[in-house]
mmCIF file of N, CA, C and O in Angstrom:
data_model
loop_
_atom_site.group_PDB
_atom_site.id
_atom_site.type_symbol
_atom_site.label_atom_id
_atom_site.label_comp_id
_atom_site.label_asym_id
_atom_site.label_seq_id
_atom_site.Cartn_x
_atom_site.Cartn_y
_atom_site.Cartn_z
ATOM 1 N N MET A 1 -168.972 -51.424 -148.248
ATOM 2 C CA MET A 1 -168.176 -51.847 -149.369
ATOM 3 C C MET A 1 -166.866 -52.466 -148.887
ATOM 4 O O MET A 1 -166.393 -53.405 -149.494
ATOM 5 N N VAL A 2 -166.323 -51.934 -147.795
ATOM 6 C CA VAL A 2 -165.082 -52.494 -147.256
ATOM 7 C C VAL A 2 -165.308 -53.939 -146.828
ATOM 8 O O VAL A 2 -164.515 -54.817 -147.152
ATOM 9 N N GLU A 3 -166.407 -54.188 -146.117
ATOM 10 C CA GLU A 3 -166.702 -55.542 -145.656
ATOM 11 C C GLU A 3 -166.950 -56.493 -146.822
ATOM 12 O O GLU A 3 -166.725 -57.688 -146.699
ATOM 13 N N ALA A 4 -167.394 -55.956 -147.950
ATOM 14 C CA ALA A 4 -167.648 -56.781 -149.134
ATOM 15 C C ALA A 4 -166.376 -57.012 -149.939
ATOM 16 O O ALA A 4 -166.398 -57.705 -150.948
ATOM 17 N N GLY A 5 -165.250 -56.408 -149.505
ATOM 18 C CA GLY A 5 -163.985 -56.593 -150.190
ATOM 19 C C GLY A 5 -163.854 -55.796 -151.481
ATOM 20 O O GLY A 5 -163.094 -56.168 -152.366
ATOM 21 N N GLU A 6 -164.586 -54.706 -151.565
ATOM 22 C CA GLU A 6 -164.571 -53.880 -152.778
ATOM 23 C C GLU A 6 -163.551 -52.756 -152.659
ATOM 24 O O GLU A 6 -163.242 -52.303 -151.563
ATOM 25 N N PRO A 7 -163.037 -52.261 -153.793
ATOM 26 C CA PRO A 7 -162.106 -51.124 -153.775
ATOM 27 C C PRO A 7 -162.828 -49.831 -153.391
ATOM 28 O O PRO A 7 -164.047 -49.821 -153.192
ATOM 29 N N ALA A 8 -162.093 -48.741 -153.338
ATOM 30 C CA ALA A 8 -162.632 -47.471 -152.840
ATOM 31 C C ALA A 8 -163.683 -46.844 -153.746
ATOM 32 O O ALA A 8 -164.623 -46.230 -153.262
ATOM 33 N N TRP A 9 -163.551 -46.970 -155.057
ATOM 34 C CA TRP A 9 -164.443 -46.223 -155.946
ATOM 35 C C TRP A 9 -165.923 -46.530 -155.775
ATOM 36 O O TRP A 9 -166.739 -45.628 -155.877
ATOM 37 N N PRO A 10 -166.374 -47.765 -155.484
ATOM 38 C CA PRO A 10 -167.816 -47.965 -155.310
ATOM 39 C C PRO A 10 -168.380 -47.237 -154.091
ATOM 40 O O PRO A 10 -169.558 -46.914 -154.058
ATOM 41 N N ARG A 11 -167.546 -46.965 -153.102
ATOM 42 C CA ARG A 11 -168.034 -46.258 -151.907
ATOM 43 C C ARG A 11 -168.537 -44.873 -152.263
ATOM 44 O O ARG A 11 -169.581 -44.441 -151.784
ATOM 45 N N ARG A 12 -167.795 -44.181 -153.097
ATOM 46 C CA ARG A 12 -168.222 -42.838 -153.514
ATOM 47 C C ARG A 12 -169.513 -42.909 -154.319
ATOM 48 O O ARG A 12 -170.405 -42.095 -154.141
ATOM 49 N N GLN A 13 -169.601 -43.887 -155.210
ATOM 50 C CA GLN A 13 -170.817 -44.039 -156.012
ATOM 51 C C GLN A 13 -172.015 -44.402 -155.137
ATOM 52 O O GLN A 13 -173.121 -43.924 -155.360
ATOM 53 N N LEU A 14 -171.794 -45.241 -154.150
ATOM 54 C CA LEU A 14 -172.871 -45.624 -153.240
ATOM 55 C C LEU A 14 -173.340 -44.425 -152.421
ATOM 56 O O LEU A 14 -174.544 -44.186 -152.279
ATOM 57 N N ALA A 15 -172.411 -43.650 -151.901
ATOM 58 C CA ALA A 15 -172.773 -42.453 -151.132
ATOM 59 C C ALA A 15 -173.550 -41.471 -152.000
ATOM 60 O O ALA A 15 -174.553 -40.894 -151.561
ATOM 61 N N GLU A 16 -173.112 -41.278 -153.228
ATOM 62 C CA GLU A 16 -173.811 -40.397 -154.174
ATOM 63 C C GLU A 16 -175.248 -40.875 -154.399
ATOM 64 O O GLU A 16 -176.196 -40.097 -154.367
ATOM 65 N N ALA A 17 -175.415 -42.173 -154.607
ATOM 66 C CA ALA A 17 -176.736 -42.735 -154.868
ATOM 67 C C ALA A 17 -177.658 -42.607 -153.658
ATOM 68 O O ALA A 17 -178.833 -42.284 -153.800
ATOM 69 N N LEU A 18 -177.128 -42.839 -152.458
ATOM 70 C CA LEU A 18 -177.961 -42.805 -151.255
ATOM 71 C C LEU A 18 -178.308 -41.396 -150.809
ATOM 72 O O LEU A 18 -179.457 -41.119 -150.468
ATOM 73 N N TYR A 19 -177.334 -40.515 -150.794
ATOM 74 C CA TYR A 19 -177.539 -39.209 -150.173
ATOM 75 C C TYR A 19 -177.868 -38.093 -151.155
ATOM 76 O O TYR A 19 -178.541 -37.130 -150.786
ATOM 77 N N ARG A 20 -177.439 -38.192 -152.386
ATOM 78 C CA ARG A 20 -177.751 -37.143 -153.356
ATOM 79 C C ARG A 20 -178.935 -37.549 -154.230
ATOM 80 O O ARG A 20 -179.845 -36.773 -154.444
ATOM 81 N N GLN A 21 -178.901 -38.789 -154.721
ATOM 82 C CA GLN A 21 -179.985 -39.262 -155.584
ATOM 83 C C GLN A 21 -181.142 -39.863 -154.789
ATOM 84 O O GLN A 21 -182.206 -40.107 -155.341
ATOM 85 N N ARG A 22 -180.901 -40.157 -153.516
ATOM 86 C CA ARG A 22 -181.913 -40.706 -152.599
ATOM 87 C C ARG A 22 -182.501 -42.048 -153.067
ATOM 88 O O ARG A 22 -183.687 -42.307 -152.925
ATOM 89 N N LEU A 23 -181.649 -42.898 -153.615
ATOM 90 C CA LEU A 23 -182.087 -44.216 -154.061
ATOM 91 C C LEU A 23 -182.130 -45.165 -152.870
ATOM 92 O O LEU A 23 -181.331 -45.054 -151.942
ATOM 93 N N THR A 24 -183.061 -46.117 -152.904
ATOM 94 C CA THR A 24 -183.238 -47.015 -151.756
ATOM 95 C C THR A 24 -183.220 -48.492 -152.131
ATOM 96 O O THR A 24 -183.515 -49.340 -151.307
ATOM 97 N N ARG A 25 -182.887 -48.798 -153.390
ATOM 98 C CA ARG A 25 -182.818 -50.195 -153.821
ATOM 99 C C ARG A 25 -181.531 -50.416 -154.600
ATOM 100 O O ARG A 25 -181.106 -49.553 -155.365
ATOM 101 N N TRP A 26 -180.932 -51.581 -154.416
ATOM 102 C CA TRP A 26 -179.701 -51.906 -155.132
ATOM 103 C C TRP A 26 -179.904 -51.847 -156.632
ATOM 104 O O TRP A 26 -179.033 -51.393 -157.379
ATOM 105 N N THR A 27 -181.054 -52.325 -157.113
ATOM 106 C CA THR A 27 -181.295 -52.360 -158.555
ATOM 107 C C THR A 27 -181.341 -50.968 -159.162
ATOM 108 O O THR A 27 -181.093 -50.811 -160.362
ATOM 109 N N ALA A 28 -181.633 -49.953 -158.377
ATOM 110 C CA ALA A 28 -181.718 -48.580 -158.877
ATOM 111 C C ALA A 28 -180.349 -47.902 -158.969
ATOM 112 O O ALA A 28 -180.214 -46.884 -159.643
ATOM 113 N N ILE A 29 -179.349 -48.455 -158.318
ATOM 114 C CA ILE A 29 -178.012 -47.839 -158.309
ATOM 115 C C ILE A 29 -177.238 -48.344 -159.523
ATOM 116 O O ILE A 29 -176.363 -49.195 -159.435
ATOM 117 N N THR A 30 -177.564 -47.799 -160.671
ATOM 118 C CA THR A 30 -177.005 -48.290 -161.927
ATOM 119 C C THR A 30 -175.561 -47.847 -162.163
ATOM 120 O O THR A 30 -174.936 -48.309 -163.115
ATOM 121 N N THR A 31 -175.025 -46.992 -161.314
ATOM 122 C CA THR A 31 -173.619 -46.610 -161.447
ATOM 123 C C THR A 31 -172.693 -47.705 -160.931
ATOM 124 O O THR A 31 -171.498 -47.674 -161.213
ATOM 125 N N LEU A 32 -173.236 -48.649 -160.174
ATOM 126 C CA LEU A 32 -172.448 -49.797 -159.710
ATOM 127 C C LEU A 32 -172.599 -50.937 -160.708
ATOM 128 O O LEU A 32 -173.658 -51.097 -161.321
ATOM 129 N N PRO A 33 -171.568 -51.758 -160.865
ATOM 130 C CA PRO A 33 -171.660 -52.886 -161.794
ATOM 131 C C PRO A 33 -172.795 -53.844 -161.397
ATOM 132 O O PRO A 33 -173.028 -54.087 -160.207
ATOM 133 N N LYS A 34 -173.495 -54.369 -162.385
ATOM 134 C CA LYS A 34 -174.621 -55.262 -162.130
ATOM 135 C C LYS A 34 -174.225 -56.483 -161.290
ATOM 136 O O LYS A 34 -174.948 -56.842 -160.365
ATOM 137 N N PRO A 35 -173.075 -57.137 -161.568
ATOM 138 C CA PRO A 35 -172.695 -58.287 -160.723
ATOM 139 C C PRO A 35 -172.521 -57.903 -159.245
ATOM 140 O O PRO A 35 -172.881 -58.672 -158.356
ATOM 141 N N LEU A 36 -172.002 -56.701 -158.984
ATOM 142 C CA LEU A 36 -171.849 -56.240 -157.598
ATOM 143 C C LEU A 36 -173.220 -56.034 -156.964
ATOM 144 O O LEU A 36 -173.461 -56.473 -155.840
ATOM 145 N N ARG A 37 -174.132 -55.397 -157.674
ATOM 146 C CA ARG A 37 -175.482 -55.179 -157.146
ATOM 147 C C ARG A 37 -176.172 -56.501 -156.852
ATOM 148 O O ARG A 37 -176.787 -56.681 -155.803
ATOM 149 N N GLN A 38 -176.047 -57.459 -157.777
ATOM 150 C CA GLN A 38 -176.665 -58.771 -157.580
ATOM 151 C C GLN A 38 -176.070 -59.493 -156.379
ATOM 152 O O GLN A 38 -176.792 -60.130 -155.610
ATOM 153 N N ARG A 39 -174.754 -59.387 -156.218
ATOM 154 C CA ARG A 39 -174.096 -60.038 -155.082
ATOM 155 C C ARG A 39 -174.555 -59.432 -153.761
ATOM 156 O O ARG A 39 -174.822 -60.149 -152.786
ATOM 157 N N MET A 40 -174.675 -58.106 -153.712
ATOM 158 C CA MET A 40 -175.091 -57.439 -152.480
ATOM 159 C C MET A 40 -176.516 -57.846 -152.100
ATOM 160 O O MET A 40 -176.810 -58.082 -150.935
ATOM 161 N N VAL A 41 -177.397 -57.963 -153.086
ATOM 162 C CA VAL A 41 -178.769 -58.414 -152.828
ATOM 163 C C VAL A 41 -178.753 -59.856 -152.333
ATOM 164 O O VAL A 41 -179.412 -60.199 -151.347
ATOM 165 N N ALA A 42 -177.992 -60.721 -153.012
ATOM 166 C CA ALA A 42 -177.930 -62.142 -152.653
ATOM 167 C C ALA A 42 -177.384 -62.349 -151.237
ATOM 168 O O ALA A 42 -177.809 -63.264 -150.532
ATOM 169 N N GLU A 43 -176.456 -61.482 -150.816
ATOM 170 C CA GLU A 43 -175.870 -61.609 -149.479
ATOM 171 C C GLU A 43 -176.716 -60.934 -148.401
ATOM 172 O O GLU A 43 -176.362 -60.959 -147.239
ATOM 173 N N GLY A 44 -177.819 -60.326 -148.811
ATOM 174 C CA GLY A 44 -178.732 -59.736 -147.832
ATOM 175 C C GLY A 44 -178.424 -58.307 -147.419
ATOM 176 O O GLY A 44 -179.008 -57.807 -146.451
ATOM 177 N N TRP A 45 -177.537 -57.618 -148.125
ATOM 178 C CA TRP A 45 -177.237 -56.226 -147.805
ATOM 179 C C TRP A 45 -178.417 -55.357 -148.200
ATOM 180 O O TRP A 45 -179.045 -55.565 -149.226
ATOM 181 N N GLU A 46 -178.723 -54.366 -147.387
ATOM 182 C CA GLU A 46 -179.806 -53.435 -147.678
ATOM 183 C C GLU A 46 -179.248 -52.030 -147.783
ATOM 184 O O GLU A 46 -178.262 -51.699 -147.133
ATOM 185 N N VAL A 47 -179.885 -51.213 -148.613
ATOM 186 C CA VAL A 47 -179.507 -49.812 -148.720
ATOM 187 C C VAL A 47 -180.703 -48.963 -148.323
ATOM 188 O O VAL A 47 -181.839 -49.405 -148.382
ATOM 189 N N GLY A 48 -180.420 -47.754 -147.903
ATOM 190 C CA GLY A 48 -181.487 -46.841 -147.520
ATOM 191 C C GLY A 48 -181.068 -45.991 -146.341
ATOM 192 O O GLY A 48 -179.938 -46.083 -145.852
ATOM 193 N N ARG A 49 -181.967 -45.187 -145.940
ATOM 194 C CA ARG A 49 -181.717 -44.313 -144.799
ATOM 195 C C ARG A 49 -182.469 -44.843 -143.591
ATOM 196 O O ARG A 49 -183.483 -45.529 -143.746
ATOM 197 N N PRO A 50 -182.029 -44.527 -142.385
ATOM 198 C CA PRO A 50 -182.737 -45.008 -141.199
ATOM 199 C C PRO A 50 -184.132 -44.405 -141.103
ATOM 200 O O PRO A 50 -184.386 -43.309 -141.594
ATOM 201 N N GLN A 51 -185.022 -45.132 -140.485
ATOM 202 C CA GLN A 51 -186.385 -44.658 -140.271
ATOM 203 C C GLN A 51 -186.413 -43.603 -139.172
ATOM 204 O O GLN A 51 -185.684 -43.701 -138.186
ATOM 205 N N ILE A 52 -187.248 -42.599 -139.340
ATOM 206 C CA ILE A 52 -187.431 -41.570 -138.313
ATOM 207 C C ILE A 52 -188.448 -42.094 -137.318
ATOM 208 O O ILE A 52 -189.596 -42.389 -137.671
ATOM 209 N N ALA A 53 -188.033 -42.225 -136.064
ATOM 210 C CA ALA A 53 -188.910 -42.748 -135.022
ATOM 211 C C ALA A 53 -189.787 -41.653 -134.417
ATOM 212 O O ALA A 53 -190.931 -41.895 -134.054
ATOM 213 N N GLN A 54 -189.231 -40.446 -134.315
ATOM 214 C CA GLN A 54 -189.982 -39.355 -133.701
ATOM 215 C C GLN A 54 -189.412 -38.017 -134.159
ATOM 216 O O GLN A 54 -188.207 -37.899 -134.385
ATOM 217 N N VAL A 55 -190.291 -37.039 -134.305
ATOM 218 C CA VAL A 55 -189.882 -35.689 -134.699
ATOM 219 C C VAL A 55 -190.157 -34.757 -133.532
ATOM 220 O O VAL A 55 -191.252 -34.777 -132.953
ATOM 221 N N PHE A 56 -189.166 -33.943 -133.166
ATOM 222 C CA PHE A 56 -189.314 -32.956 -132.103
ATOM 223 C C PHE A 56 -189.257 -31.573 -132.731
ATOM 224 O O PHE A 56 -188.331 -31.272 -133.478
ATOM 225 N N GLN A 57 -190.244 -30.729 -132.425
ATOM 226 C CA GLN A 57 -190.265 -29.377 -132.960
ATOM 227 C C GLN A 57 -190.092 -28.363 -131.842
ATOM 228 O O GLN A 57 -190.773 -28.425 -130.821
ATOM 229 N N SER A 58 -189.174 -27.413 -132.074
ATOM 230 C CA SER A 58 -188.963 -26.324 -131.120
ATOM 231 C C SER A 58 -189.922 -25.187 -131.457
ATOM 232 O O SER A 58 -190.497 -25.133 -132.545
ATOM 233 N N VAL A 59 -190.058 -24.247 -130.526
ATOM 234 C CA VAL A 59 -190.955 -23.112 -130.756
ATOM 235 C C VAL A 59 -190.473 -22.237 -131.911
ATOM 236 O O VAL A 59 -191.282 -21.548 -132.544
ATOM 237 N N ASP A 60 -189.171 -22.265 -132.207
ATOM 238 C CA ASP A 60 -188.649 -21.460 -133.323
ATOM 239 C C ASP A 60 -188.756 -22.180 -134.669
ATOM 240 O O ASP A 60 -188.314 -21.673 -135.693
ATOM 241 N N GLY A 61 -189.364 -23.366 -134.692
ATOM 242 C CA GLY A 61 -189.561 -24.091 -135.936
ATOM 243 C C GLY A 61 -188.490 -25.120 -136.248
ATOM 244 O O GLY A 61 -188.605 -25.865 -137.213
ATOM 245 N N THR A 62 -187.443 -25.163 -135.444
ATOM 246 C CA THR A 62 -186.374 -26.145 -135.647
ATOM 247 C C THR A 62 -186.919 -27.554 -135.408
ATOM 248 O O THR A 62 -187.678 -27.771 -134.478
ATOM 249 N N GLU A 63 -186.529 -28.477 -136.257
ATOM 250 C CA GLU A 63 -186.938 -29.868 -136.082
ATOM 251 C C GLU A 63 -185.717 -30.743 -135.803
ATOM 252 O O GLU A 63 -184.681 -30.591 -136.409
ATOM 253 N N ARG A 64 -185.904 -31.663 -134.857
ATOM 254 C CA ARG A 64 -184.889 -32.677 -134.550
ATOM 255 C C ARG A 64 -185.550 -34.027 -134.761
ATOM 256 O O ARG A 64 -186.739 -34.188 -134.534
ATOM 257 N N TYR A 65 -184.739 -34.990 -135.177
ATOM 258 C CA TYR A 65 -185.279 -36.311 -135.500
ATOM 259 C C TYR A 65 -184.600 -37.383 -134.663
ATOM 260 O O TYR A 65 -183.381 -37.391 -134.503
ATOM 261 N N LEU A 66 -185.411 -38.298 -134.143
ATOM 262 C CA LEU A 66 -184.895 -39.469 -133.463
ATOM 263 C C LEU A 66 -184.935 -40.607 -134.483
ATOM 264 O O LEU A 66 -186.007 -40.950 -134.983
ATOM 265 N N VAL A 67 -183.754 -41.122 -134.813
ATOM 266 C CA VAL A 67 -183.685 -42.206 -135.798
ATOM 267 C C VAL A 67 -183.260 -43.487 -135.134
ATOM 268 O O VAL A 67 -182.627 -43.493 -134.109
#
């Protein structure tokens, strides 16, 4: 959001959408203004979480992820 020249408030909404609501598309983040969502899509910005490349399991059941 900083690179897009946006104020602080959309950052909190974006974090909420990605990490709490687990949304992965700009169109689904309806807490952000529609013109902002459209601009981010048009400029090629993507939202989502990194892909898990590998999962490591310990004998005690703990899992670690390589992203």
